[in-house]
Amino acid sequence: MVPLVLALFAITLVIRFPARWVAGLLPGDVECTGATGTVWNGQCSRLSAGALQLASLGWRLQPARLLRGALVADLRSADPRANGRLQLWLRFGR
């Protein structure tokens, strides 16, 4: 019974993993302020990466693509200076 409870807890944690926890693990020159949502579907009220500064950047990851060896993120920016959408693909091992 205990292994089943632990497995369900781990699955729930992966599905609902808070974006603010991941924001603290970003590289030193990348900062996501005001992270909300989950790692799979979340938003930063402000993202800065070097000289790049964006307000209100959101993302939605496609977890099914991970099974095919790719990390796919649908990004959306509501920043008046860079308003738009982008789909980012990262392939593993290539």
PDB file of C-alpha atoms in Angstrom, residues 31-78:
ATOM      1  CA  GLU A  31      15.512  35.441 -14.093  1.00  0.00           C
ATOM      2  CA  CYS A  32      11.783  34.704 -14.052  1.00  0.00           C
ATOM      3  CA  THR A  33      10.042  37.090 -11.655  1.00  0.00           C
ATOM      4  CA  GLY A  34       6.517  36.381 -10.435  1.00  0.00           C
ATOM      5  CA  ALA A  35       6.327  32.802 -11.748  1.00  0.00           C
ATOM      6  CA  THR A  36       2.845  31.300 -11.540  1.00  0.00           C
ATOM      7  CA  GLY A  37       1.243  28.082 -12.740  1.00  0.00           C
ATOM      8  CA  THR A  38       3.071  24.828 -13.291  1.00  0.00           C
ATOM      9  CA  VAL A  39       6.236  23.876 -15.113  1.00  0.00           C
ATOM     10  CA  TRP A  40       3.953  22.557 -17.893  1.00  0.00           C
ATOM     11  CA  ASN A  41       1.730  25.632 -18.201  1.00  0.00           C
ATOM     12  CA  GLY A  42       2.868  28.809 -16.502  1.00  0.00           C
ATOM     13  CA  GLN A  43       3.811  32.440 -16.728  1.00  0.00           C
ATOM     14  CA  CYS A  44       6.490  34.915 -15.610  1.00  0.00           C
ATOM     15  CA  SER A  45       5.401  38.456 -14.916  1.00  0.00           C
ATOM     16  CA  ARG A  46       8.905  39.482 -16.060  1.00  0.00           C
ATOM     17  CA  LEU A  47      11.645  37.482 -17.760  1.00  0.00           C
ATOM     18  CA  SER A  48      15.190  38.767 -18.110  1.00  0.00           C
ATOM     19  CA  ALA A  49      18.024  36.957 -19.861  1.00  0.00           C
ATOM     20  CA  GLY A  50      21.061  39.126 -20.387  1.00  0.00           C
ATOM     21  CA  ALA A  51      19.943  42.187 -22.363  1.00  0.00           C
ATOM     22  CA  LEU A  52      16.527  40.621 -23.143  1.00  0.00           C
ATOM     23  CA  GLN A  53      13.693  41.912 -20.941  1.00  0.00           C
ATOM     24  CA  LEU A  54      10.102  40.720 -21.449  1.00  0.00           C
ATOM     25  CA  ALA A  55       6.988  41.424 -19.431  1.00  0.00           C
ATOM     26  CA  SER A  56       4.290  38.774 -19.167  1.00  0.00           C
ATOM     27  CA  LEU A  57       5.820  35.706 -20.825  1.00  0.00           C
ATOM     28  CA  GLY A  58       3.752  32.530 -20.730  1.00  0.00           C
ATOM     29  CA  TRP A  59       4.464  28.975 -21.849  1.00  0.00           C
ATOM     30  CA  ARG A  60       2.789  25.639 -22.415  1.00  0.00           C
ATOM     31  CA  LEU A  61       4.960  22.537 -22.723  1.00  0.00           C
ATOM     32  CA  GLN A  62       3.835  19.543 -24.765  1.00  0.00           C
ATOM     33  CA  PRO A  63       4.659  16.530 -22.564  1.00  0.00           C
ATOM     34  CA  ALA A  64       3.764  13.947 -25.241  1.00  0.00           C
ATOM     35  CA  ARG A  65       6.660  15.254 -27.377  1.00  0.00           C
ATOM     36  CA  LEU A  66       9.073  14.231 -24.597  1.00  0.00           C
ATOM     37  CA  LEU A  67       8.360  10.611 -25.528  1.00  0.00           C
ATOM     38  CA  ARG A  68       9.683  11.389 -29.032  1.00  0.00           C
ATOM     39  CA  GLY A  69      12.863  12.966 -27.683  1.00  0.00           C
ATOM     40  CA  ALA A  70      11.889  16.603 -28.074  1.00  0.00           C
ATOM     41  CA  LEU A  71      11.007  19.405 -25.711  1.00  0.00           C
ATOM     42  CA  VAL A  72       8.367  21.584 -27.377  1.00  0.00           C
ATOM     43  CA  ALA A  73       7.184  24.817 -25.789  1.00  0.00           C
ATOM     44  CA  ASP A  74       4.492  27.186 -27.017  1.00  0.00           C
ATOM     45  CA  LEU A  75       5.606  30.628 -25.827  1.00  0.00           C
ATOM     46  CA  ARG A  76       3.450  33.764 -25.754  1.00  0.00           C
ATOM     47  CA  SER A  77       4.479  37.282 -24.895  1.00  0.00           C
ATOM     48  CA  ALA A  78       2.096  40.073 -23.972  1.00  0.00           C
TER      49      ALA A  78
END
